[in-house]
Amino acid sequence: MMVHVVAPASLPEGYTFEAQVGGDPERTFTVEVPEGGVKEGDTFLAPLPADMADGPRIKAPTGQWKDGLFNCFGYGILHPSLCCSLWCTQIAMGQAMERMHLTWLGSPGPNVATRNTFKVVVAIIVAYTVYSIALEIAGAPYGAYPPTWISVPRFVGSLAFTIWAIWALMKTRANVRAQYQIPEEKC
């Protein structure tokens, strides 16, 4: 199993140091700094020795995706996870991000920054929805050609939300690939 490790200092490639599991000084393991080295505070993935894992874990495969492309239909077309993924993509992404201890931007972070990732993602979605609806209502009296003071904020809001959604999804997917050692060539 791969775990996120925070570099205690700027260290060169190949350097080894002792990392703590969950901040417990009694539970340490040796970590080797990856290729290219790290700067203080950088987060990188390192293998956790099997004897250090906390309790029973799901045996997730490494090196490949667990399910195939169309296995999402295995529990029926009205399964809640499938419906959520199709109609509320960012909500499903937020759930995965919180389970993987990622921030709302899809990057690993300390517990305090990742504890409420799902709530932050939902807040972003709700705020964007309210913003969009308010601009639609404001533009309704003008028909198909609302004034610039409505069109520009609508476009900027849509662009910002789209950029965030794509960025967060890319970072989340990259973290899933890294944690489960899935090579890039396998979709």
JSON list of C-alpha atoms in Angstrom, two decimals:
[
{"chain": "A", "resi": 1, "resn": "MET", "atom": "CA", "xyz": [0.00, 0.00, 0.00]},
{"chain": "A", "resi": 2, "resn": "MET", "atom": "CA", "xyz": [1.25, 3.48, -0.86]},
{"chain": "A", "resi": 3, "resn": "VAL", "atom": "CA", "xyz": [0.93, 6.33, 1.64]},
{"chain": "A", "resi": 4, "resn": "HIS", "atom": "CA", "xyz": [1.44, 10.08, 1.44]},
{"chain": "A", "resi": 5, "resn": "VAL", "atom": "CA", "xyz": [4.60, 11.26, 3.19]},
{"chain": "A", "resi": 6, "resn": "VAL", "atom": "CA", "xyz": [5.42, 14.91, 3.94]},
{"chain": "A", "resi": 7, "resn": "ALA", "atom": "CA", "xyz": [9.10, 15.77, 3.47]},
{"chain": "A", "resi": 8, "resn": "PRO", "atom": "CA", "xyz": [10.55, 17.06, 6.76]},
{"chain": "A", "resi": 9, "resn": "ALA", "atom": "CA", "xyz": [13.28, 19.02, 4.91]},
{"chain": "A", "resi": 10, "resn": "SER", "atom": "CA", "xyz": [14.68, 19.59, 1.43]},
{"chain": "A", "resi": 11, "resn": "LEU", "atom": "CA", "xyz": [16.30, 16.24, 0.63]},
{"chain": "A", "resi": 12, "resn": "PRO", "atom": "CA", "xyz": [18.18, 14.80, -2.38]},
{"chain": "A", "resi": 13, "resn": "GLU", "atom": "CA", "xyz": [17.05, 11.81, -4.41]},
{"chain": "A", "resi": 14, "resn": "GLY", "atom": "CA", "xyz": [17.82, 8.47, -2.74]},
{"chain": "A", "resi": 15, "resn": "TYR", "atom": "CA", "xyz": [18.12, 9.92, 0.79]},
{"chain": "A", "resi": 16, "resn": "THR", "atom": "CA", "xyz": [16.38, 7.82, 3.46]},
{"chain": "A", "resi": 17, "resn": "PHE", "atom": "CA", "xyz": [14.68, 8.98, 6.64]},
{"chain": "A", "resi": 18, "resn": "GLU", "atom": "CA", "xyz": [12.25, 7.71, 9.26]},
{"chain": "A", "resi": 19, "resn": "ALA", "atom": "CA", "xyz": [8.59, 8.69, 8.76]},
{"chain": "A", "resi": 20, "resn": "GLN", "atom": "CA", "xyz": [5.88, 8.39, 11.40]},
{"chain": "A", "resi": 21, "resn": "VAL", "atom": "CA", "xyz": [2.57, 6.64, 10.83]},
{"chain": "A", "resi": 22, "resn": "GLY", "atom": "CA", "xyz": [-0.29, 8.91, 11.89]},
{"chain": "A", "resi": 23, "resn": "GLY", "atom": "CA", "xyz": [2.08, 11.18, 13.82]},
{"chain": "A", "resi": 24, "resn": "ASP", "atom": "CA", "xyz": [2.89, 8.39, 16.31]},
{"chain": "A", "resi": 25, "resn": "PRO", "atom": "CA", "xyz": [6.61, 8.48, 17.20]},
{"chain": "A", "resi": 26, "resn": "GLU", "atom": "CA", "xyz": [6.39, 4.81, 18.23]},
{"chain": "A", "resi": 27, "resn": "ARG", "atom": "CA", "xyz": [5.36, 3.73, 14.71]},
{"chain": "A", "resi": 28, "resn": "THR", "atom": "CA", "xyz": [8.02, 4.66, 12.17]},
{"chain": "A", "resi": 29, "resn": "PHE", "atom": "CA", "xyz": [9.24, 3.22, 8.88]},
{"chain": "A", "resi": 30, "resn": "THR", "atom": "CA", "xyz": [12.08, 4.02, 6.51]},
{"chain": "A", "resi": 31, "resn": "VAL", "atom": "CA", "xyz": [11.27, 6.13, 3.46]},
{"chain": "A", "resi": 32, "resn": "GLU", "atom": "CA", "xyz": [13.51, 6.72, 0.43]},
{"chain": "A", "resi": 33, "resn": "VAL", "atom": "CA", "xyz": [13.26, 10.12, -1.29]},
{"chain": "A", "resi": 34, "resn": "PRO", "atom": "CA", "xyz": [12.01, 9.66, -4.89]},
{"chain": "A", "resi": 35, "resn": "GLU", "atom": "CA", "xyz": [13.73, 10.65, -8.12]},
{"chain": "A", "resi": 36, "resn": "GLY", "atom": "CA", "xyz": [14.37, 14.39, -8.37]},
{"chain": "A", "resi": 37, "resn": "GLY", "atom": "CA", "xyz": [14.47, 14.90, -4.58]},
{"chain": "A", "resi": 38, "resn": "VAL", "atom": "CA", "xyz": [11.95, 16.83, -2.50]},
{"chain": "A", "resi": 39, "resn": "LYS", "atom": "CA", "xyz": [11.62, 20.23, -0.87]},
{"chain": "A", "resi": 40, "resn": "GLU", "atom": "CA", "xyz": [10.51, 20.75, 2.71]},
{"chain": "A", "resi": 41, "resn": "GLY", "atom": "CA", "xyz": [6.74, 20.29, 2.98]},
{"chain": "A", "resi": 42, "resn": "ASP", "atom": "CA", "xyz": [6.40, 18.44, -0.35]},
{"chain": "A", "resi": 43, "resn": "THR", "atom": "CA", "xyz": [4.09, 15.41, -0.29]},
{"chain": "A", "resi": 44, "resn": "PHE", "atom": "CA", "xyz": [5.07, 12.23, -2.10]},
{"chain": "A", "resi": 45, "resn": "LEU", "atom": "CA", "xyz": [3.97, 8.59, -2.16]},
{"chain": "A", "resi": 46, "resn": "ALA", "atom": "CA", "xyz": [5.98, 5.85, -0.46]},
{"chain": "A", "resi": 47, "resn": "PRO", "atom": "CA", "xyz": [5.24, 2.17, 0.15]},
{"chain": "A", "resi": 48, "resn": "LEU", "atom": "CA", "xyz": [4.00, 1.39, 3.67]},
{"chain": "A", "resi": 49, "resn": "PRO", "atom": "CA", "xyz": [5.36, -1.89, 5.06]},
{"chain": "A", "resi": 50, "resn": "ALA", "atom": "CA", "xyz": [2.58, -4.48, 5.41]},
{"chain": "A", "resi": 51, "resn": "ASP", "atom": "CA", "xyz": [3.13, -4.77, 9.18]},
{"chain": "A", "resi": 52, "resn": "MET", "atom": "CA", "xyz": [2.45, -1.03, 9.61]},
{"chain": "A", "resi": 53, "resn": "ALA", "atom": "CA", "xyz": [-1.07, -1.01, 8.11]},
{"chain": "A", "resi": 54, "resn": "ASP", "atom": "CA", "xyz": [-3.90, -0.14, 10.52]},
{"chain": "A", "resi": 55, "resn": "GLY", "atom": "CA", "xyz": [-6.39, -2.99, 10.86]},
{"chain": "A", "resi": 56, "resn": "PRO", "atom": "CA", "xyz": [-8.14, -4.82, 8.04]},
{"chain": "A", "resi": 57, "resn": "ARG", "atom": "CA", "xyz": [-8.16, -3.11, 4.67]},
{"chain": "A", "resi": 58, "resn": "ILE", "atom": "CA", "xyz": [-9.91, -3.82, 1.42]},
{"chain": "A", "resi": 59, "resn": "LYS", "atom": "CA", "xyz": [-7.57, -5.72, -0.84]},
{"chain": "A", "resi": 60, "resn": "ALA", "atom": "CA", "xyz": [-7.49, -3.32, -3.77]},
{"chain": "A", "resi": 61, "resn": "PRO", "atom": "CA", "xyz": [-5.53, -4.46, -6.81]},
{"chain": "A", "resi": 62, "resn": "THR", "atom": "CA", "xyz": [-2.42, -2.53, -7.77]},
{"chain": "A", "resi": 63, "resn": "GLY", "atom": "CA", "xyz": [-1.07, -2.00, -11.25]},
{"chain": "A", "resi": 64, "resn": "GLN", "atom": "CA", "xyz": [-4.50, -1.98, -12.90]},
{"chain": "A", "resi": 65, "resn": "TRP", "atom": "CA", "xyz": [-8.01, -0.63, -12.50]},
{"chain": "A", "resi": 66, "resn": "LYS", "atom": "CA", "xyz": [-10.23, -2.84, -10.34]},
{"chain": "A", "resi": 67, "resn": "ASP", "atom": "CA", "xyz": [-13.19, -2.73, -12.74]},
{"chain": "A", "resi": 68, "resn": "GLY", "atom": "CA", "xyz": [-13.56, -2.58, -16.50]},
{"chain": "A", "resi": 69, "resn": "LEU", "atom": "CA", "xyz": [-15.06, 0.31, -18.44]},
{"chain": "A", "resi": 70, "resn": "PHE", "atom": "CA", "xyz": [-18.64, -1.03, -18.45]},
{"chain": "A", "resi": 71, "resn": "ASN", "atom": "CA", "xyz": [-18.66, -2.73, -15.03]},
{"chain": "A", "resi": 72, "resn": "CYS", "atom": "CA", "xyz": [-20.45, 0.36, -13.72]},
{"chain": "A", "resi": 73, "resn": "PHE", "atom": "CA", "xyz": [-23.66, -1.23, -15.02]},
{"chain": "A", "resi": 74, "resn": "GLY", "atom": "CA", "xyz": [-23.07, -4.42, -12.97]},
{"chain": "A", "resi": 75, "resn": "TYR", "atom": "CA", "xyz": [-25.59, -3.41, -10.27]},
{"chain": "A", "resi": 76, "resn": "GLY", "atom": "CA", "xyz": [-28.18, -2.03, -12.69]},
{"chain": "A", "resi": 77, "resn": "ILE", "atom": "CA", "xyz": [-28.68, 1.27, -14.43]},
{"chain": "A", "resi": 78, "resn": "LEU", "atom": "CA", "xyz": [-30.44, 2.84, -11.42]},
{"chain": "A", "resi": 79, "resn": "HIS", "atom": "CA", "xyz": [-27.74, 2.06, -8.83]},
{"chain": "A", "resi": 80, "resn": "PRO", "atom": "CA", "xyz": [-27.15, 5.17, -6.67]},
{"chain": "A", "resi": 81, "resn": "SER", "atom": "CA", "xyz": [-23.40, 5.29, -7.34]},
{"chain": "A", "resi": 82, "resn": "LEU", "atom": "CA", "xyz": [-23.92, 5.15, -11.11]},
{"chain": "A", "resi": 83, "resn": "CYS", "atom": "CA", "xyz": [-26.66, 7.81, -11.01]},
{"chain": "A", "resi": 84, "resn": "CYS", "atom": "CA", "xyz": [-24.53, 10.08, -8.83]},
{"chain": "A", "resi": 85, "resn": "SER", "atom": "CA", "xyz": [-21.55, 9.68, -11.17]},
{"chain": "A", "resi": 86, "resn": "LEU", "atom": "CA", "xyz": [-23.62, 10.43, -14.26]},
{"chain": "A", "resi": 87, "resn": "TRP", "atom": "CA", "xyz": [-25.73, 13.34, -12.98]},
{"chain": "A", "resi": 88, "resn": "CYS", "atom": "CA", "xyz": [-23.63, 14.77, -10.16]},
{"chain": "A", "resi": 89, "resn": "THR", "atom": "CA", "xyz": [-20.08, 14.04, -11.28]},
{"chain": "A", "resi": 90, "resn": "GLN", "atom": "CA", "xyz": [-18.45, 16.50, -8.89]},
{"chain": "A", "resi": 91, "resn": "ILE", "atom": "CA", "xyz": [-20.34, 15.03, -5.90]},
{"chain": "A", "resi": 92, "resn": "ALA", "atom": "CA", "xyz": [-18.98, 11.55, -6.72]},
{"chain": "A", "resi": 93, "resn": "MET", "atom": "CA", "xyz": [-15.52, 13.08, -7.20]},
{"chain": "A", "resi": 94, "resn": "GLY", "atom": "CA", "xyz": [-15.78, 14.83, -3.81]},
{"chain": "A", "resi": 95, "resn": "GLN", "atom": "CA", "xyz": [-16.58, 11.51, -2.11]},
{"chain": "A", "resi": 96, "resn": "ALA", "atom": "CA", "xyz": [-13.53, 9.87, -3.68]},
{"chain": "A", "resi": 97, "resn": "MET", "atom": "CA", "xyz": [-11.35, 12.87, -2.81]},
{"chain": "A", "resi": 98, "resn": "GLU", "atom": "CA", "xyz": [-12.32, 12.76, 0.87]},
{"chain": "A", "resi": 99, "resn": "ARG", "atom": "CA", "xyz": [-11.77, 8.99, 1.08]},
{"chain": "A", "resi": 100, "resn": "MET", "atom": "CA", "xyz": [-8.29, 9.42, -0.40]},
{"chain": "A", "resi": 101, "resn": "HIS", "atom": "CA", "xyz": [-7.50, 12.34, 1.94]},
{"chain": "A", "resi": 102, "resn": "LEU", "atom": "CA", "xyz": [-7.19, 14.88, -0.89]},
{"chain": "A", "resi": 103, "resn": "THR", "atom": "CA", "xyz": [-8.02, 18.59, -0.73]},
{"chain": "A", "resi": 104, "resn": "TRP", "atom": "CA", "xyz": [-10.78, 20.19, -2.79]},
{"chain": "A", "resi": 105, "resn": "LEU", "atom": "CA", "xyz": [-8.14, 20.80, -5.48]},
{"chain": "A", "resi": 106, "resn": "GLY", "atom": "CA", "xyz": [-7.29, 17.09, -5.68]},
{"chain": "A", "resi": 107, "resn": "SER", "atom": "CA", "xyz": [-3.91, 17.35, -3.96]},
{"chain": "A", "resi": 108, "resn": "PRO", "atom": "CA", "xyz": [-2.83, 15.40, -0.87]},
{"chain": "A", "resi": 109, "resn": "GLY", "atom": "CA", "xyz": [-2.84, 17.39, 2.32]},
{"chain": "A", "resi": 110, "resn": "PRO", "atom": "CA", "xyz": [-2.79, 17.16, 6.08]},
{"chain": "A", "resi": 111, "resn": "ASN", "atom": "CA", "xyz": [-5.82, 15.78, 7.93]},
{"chain": "A", "resi": 112, "resn": "VAL", "atom": "CA", "xyz": [-7.05, 19.24, 8.85]},
{"chain": "A", "resi": 113, "resn": "ALA", "atom": "CA", "xyz": [-7.15, 20.22, 5.15]},
{"chain": "A", "resi": 114, "resn": "THR", "atom": "CA", "xyz": [-8.80, 17.02, 3.90]},
{"chain": "A", "resi": 115, "resn": "ARG", "atom": "CA", "xyz": [-11.27, 16.28, 6.69]},
{"chain": "A", "resi": 116, "resn": "ASN", "atom": "CA", "xyz": [-14.07, 18.31, 5.07]},
{"chain": "A", "resi": 117, "resn": "THR", "atom": "CA", "xyz": [-13.23, 17.93, 1.37]},
{"chain": "A", "resi": 118, "resn": "PHE", "atom": "CA", "xyz": [-16.66, 16.54, 0.51]},
{"chain": "A", "resi": 119, "resn": "LYS", "atom": "CA", "xyz": [-18.41, 19.44, 2.27]},
{"chain": "A", "resi": 120, "resn": "VAL", "atom": "CA", "xyz": [-16.20, 21.98, 0.47]},
{"chain": "A", "resi": 121, "resn": "VAL", "atom": "CA", "xyz": [-16.96, 20.38, -2.91]},
{"chain": "A", "resi": 122, "resn": "VAL", "atom": "CA", "xyz": [-20.71, 20.41, -2.17]},
{"chain": "A", "resi": 123, "resn": "ALA", "atom": "CA", "xyz": [-20.45, 24.08, -1.09]},
{"chain": "A", "resi": 124, "resn": "ILE", "atom": "CA", "xyz": [-18.70, 24.94, -4.38]},
{"chain": "A", "resi": 125, "resn": "ILE", "atom": "CA", "xyz": [-21.42, 23.17, -6.38]},
{"chain": "A", "resi": 126, "resn": "VAL", "atom": "CA", "xyz": [-24.24, 24.83, -4.43]},
{"chain": "A", "resi": 127, "resn": "ALA", "atom": "CA", "xyz": [-22.61, 28.27, -4.71]},
{"chain": "A", "resi": 128, "resn": "TYR", "atom": "CA", "xyz": [-22.12, 27.87, -8.46]},
{"chain": "A", "resi": 129, "resn": "THR", "atom": "CA", "xyz": [-25.69, 26.65, -8.91]},
{"chain": "A", "resi": 130, "resn": "VAL", "atom": "CA", "xyz": [-27.14, 29.59, -6.95]},
{"chain": "A", "resi": 131, "resn": "TYR", "atom": "CA", "xyz": [-24.87, 32.01, -8.86]},
{"chain": "A", "resi": 132, "resn": "SER", "atom": "CA", "xyz": [-25.96, 30.57, -12.23]},
{"chain": "A", "resi": 133, "resn": "ILE", "atom": "CA", "xyz": [-29.66, 30.59, -11.37]},
{"chain": "A", "resi": 134, "resn": "ALA", "atom": "CA", "xyz": [-29.46, 34.19, -10.10]},
{"chain": "A", "resi": 135, "resn": "LEU", "atom": "CA", "xyz": [-27.85, 35.30, -13.37]},
{"chain": "A", "resi": 136, "resn": "GLU", "atom": "CA", "xyz": [-30.45, 33.37, -15.40]},
{"chain": "A", "resi": 137, "resn": "ILE", "atom": "CA", "xyz": [-33.26, 35.08, -13.49]},
{"chain": "A", "resi": 138, "resn": "ALA", "atom": "CA", "xyz": [-31.60, 38.48, -13.92]},
{"chain": "A", "resi": 139, "resn": "GLY", "atom": "CA", "xyz": [-31.23, 37.87, -17.66]},
{"chain": "A", "resi": 140, "resn": "ALA", "atom": "CA", "xyz": [-34.73, 36.46, -18.25]},
{"chain": "A", "resi": 141, "resn": "PRO", "atom": "CA", "xyz": [-36.42, 39.81, -19.04]},
{"chain": "A", "resi": 142, "resn": "TYR", "atom": "CA", "xyz": [-33.88, 40.41, -21.83]},
{"chain": "A", "resi": 143, "resn": "GLY", "atom": "CA", "xyz": [-34.63, 37.20, -23.72]},
{"chain": "A", "resi": 144, "resn": "ALA", "atom": "CA", "xyz": [-31.92, 35.55, -25.81]},
{"chain": "A", "resi": 145, "resn": "TYR", "atom": "CA", "xyz": [-29.57, 38.57, -25.68]},
{"chain": "A", "resi": 146, "resn": "PRO", "atom": "CA", "xyz": [-28.96, 39.65, -22.08]},
{"chain": "A", "resi": 147, "resn": "PRO", "atom": "CA", "xyz": [-26.79, 42.72, -21.45]},
{"chain": "A", "resi": 148, "resn": "THR", "atom": "CA", "xyz": [-23.02, 42.44, -21.00]},
{"chain": "A", "resi": 149, "resn": "TRP", "atom": "CA", "xyz": [-23.24, 42.94, -17.23]},
{"chain": "A", "resi": 150, "resn": "ILE", "atom": "CA", "xyz": [-25.08, 39.59, -17.11]},
{"chain": "A", "resi": 151, "resn": "SER", "atom": "CA", "xyz": [-23.35, 37.70, -19.94]},
{"chain": "A", "resi": 152, "resn": "VAL", "atom": "CA", "xyz": [-19.77, 38.32, -18.80]},
{"chain": "A", "resi": 153, "resn": "PRO", "atom": "CA", "xyz": [-20.24, 37.17, -15.17]},
{"chain": "A", "resi": 154, "resn": "ARG", "atom": "CA", "xyz": [-22.17, 34.12, -16.42]},
{"chain": "A", "resi": 155, "resn": "PHE", "atom": "CA", "xyz": [-19.31, 33.22, -18.77]},
{"chain": "A", "resi": 156, "resn": "VAL", "atom": "CA", "xyz": [-16.60, 33.87, -16.15]},
{"chain": "A", "resi": 157, "resn": "GLY", "atom": "CA", "xyz": [-18.46, 31.79, -13.53]},
{"chain": "A", "resi": 158, "resn": "SER", "atom": "CA", "xyz": [-18.96, 28.91, -15.96]},
{"chain": "A", "resi": 159, "resn": "LEU", "atom": "CA", "xyz": [-15.33, 29.04, -17.04]},
{"chain": "A", "resi": 160, "resn": "ALA", "atom": "CA", "xyz": [-14.03, 29.11, -13.45]},
{"chain": "A", "resi": 161, "resn": "PHE", "atom": "CA", "xyz": [-16.26, 26.19, -12.41]},
{"chain": "A", "resi": 162, "resn": "THR", "atom": "CA", "xyz": [-15.30, 24.15, -15.48]},
{"chain": "A", "resi": 163, "resn": "ILE", "atom": "CA", "xyz": [-11.57, 24.77, -14.96]},
{"chain": "A", "resi": 164, "resn": "TRP", "atom": "CA", "xyz": [-11.85, 23.78, -11.28]},
{"chain": "A", "resi": 165, "resn": "ALA", "atom": "CA", "xyz": [-13.85, 20.62, -12.09]},
{"chain": "A", "resi": 166, "resn": "ILE", "atom": "CA", "xyz": [-11.39, 19.47, -14.77]},
{"chain": "A", "resi": 167, "resn": "TRP", "atom": "CA", "xyz": [-8.30, 20.34, -12.67]},
{"chain": "A", "resi": 168, "resn": "ALA", "atom": "CA", "xyz": [-9.62, 18.60, -9.54]},
{"chain": "A", "resi": 169, "resn": "LEU", "atom": "CA", "xyz": [-10.64, 15.51, -11.53]},
{"chain": "A", "resi": 170, "resn": "MET", "atom": "CA", "xyz": [-7.22, 15.32, -13.24]},
{"chain": "A", "resi": 171, "resn": "LYS", "atom": "CA", "xyz": [-5.38, 15.64, -9.91]},
{"chain": "A", "resi": 172, "resn": "THR", "atom": "CA", "xyz": [-7.66, 13.09, -8.22]},
{"chain": "A", "resi": 173, "resn": "ARG", "atom": "CA", "xyz": [-7.19, 10.61, -11.04]},
{"chain": "A", "resi": 174, "resn": "ALA", "atom": "CA", "xyz": [-3.40, 11.14, -10.94]},
{"chain": "A", "resi": 175, "resn": "ASN", "atom": "CA", "xyz": [-3.41, 10.46, -7.19]},
{"chain": "A", "resi": 176, "resn": "VAL", "atom": "CA", "xyz": [-5.47, 7.28, -7.66]},
{"chain": "A", "resi": 177, "resn": "ARG", "atom": "CA", "xyz": [-3.01, 6.13, -10.34]},
{"chain": "A", "resi": 178, "resn": "ALA", "atom": "CA", "xyz": [-0.03, 6.90, -8.10]},
{"chain": "A", "resi": 179, "resn": "GLN", "atom": "CA", "xyz": [-1.46, 5.30, -4.97]},
{"chain": "A", "resi": 180, "resn": "TYR", "atom": "CA", "xyz": [-2.46, 2.09, -6.73]},
{"chain": "A", "resi": 181, "resn": "GLN", "atom": "CA", "xyz": [0.51, 2.08, -9.13]},
{"chain": "A", "resi": 182, "resn": "ILE", "atom": "CA", "xyz": [-1.63, 2.09, -12.27]},
{"chain": "A", "resi": 183, "resn": "PRO", "atom": "CA", "xyz": [0.48, 2.81, -15.37]},
{"chain": "A", "resi": 184, "resn": "GLU", "atom": "CA", "xyz": [-0.63, 5.62, -17.68]},
{"chain": "A", "resi": 185, "resn": "GLU", "atom": "CA", "xyz": [-1.11, 3.40, -20.74]},
{"chain": "A", "resi": 186, "resn": "LYS", "atom": "CA", "xyz": [-4.05, 1.52, -19.16]},
{"chain": "A", "resi": 187, "resn": "CYS", "atom": "CA", "xyz": [-7.16, 3.66, -19.29]}
]
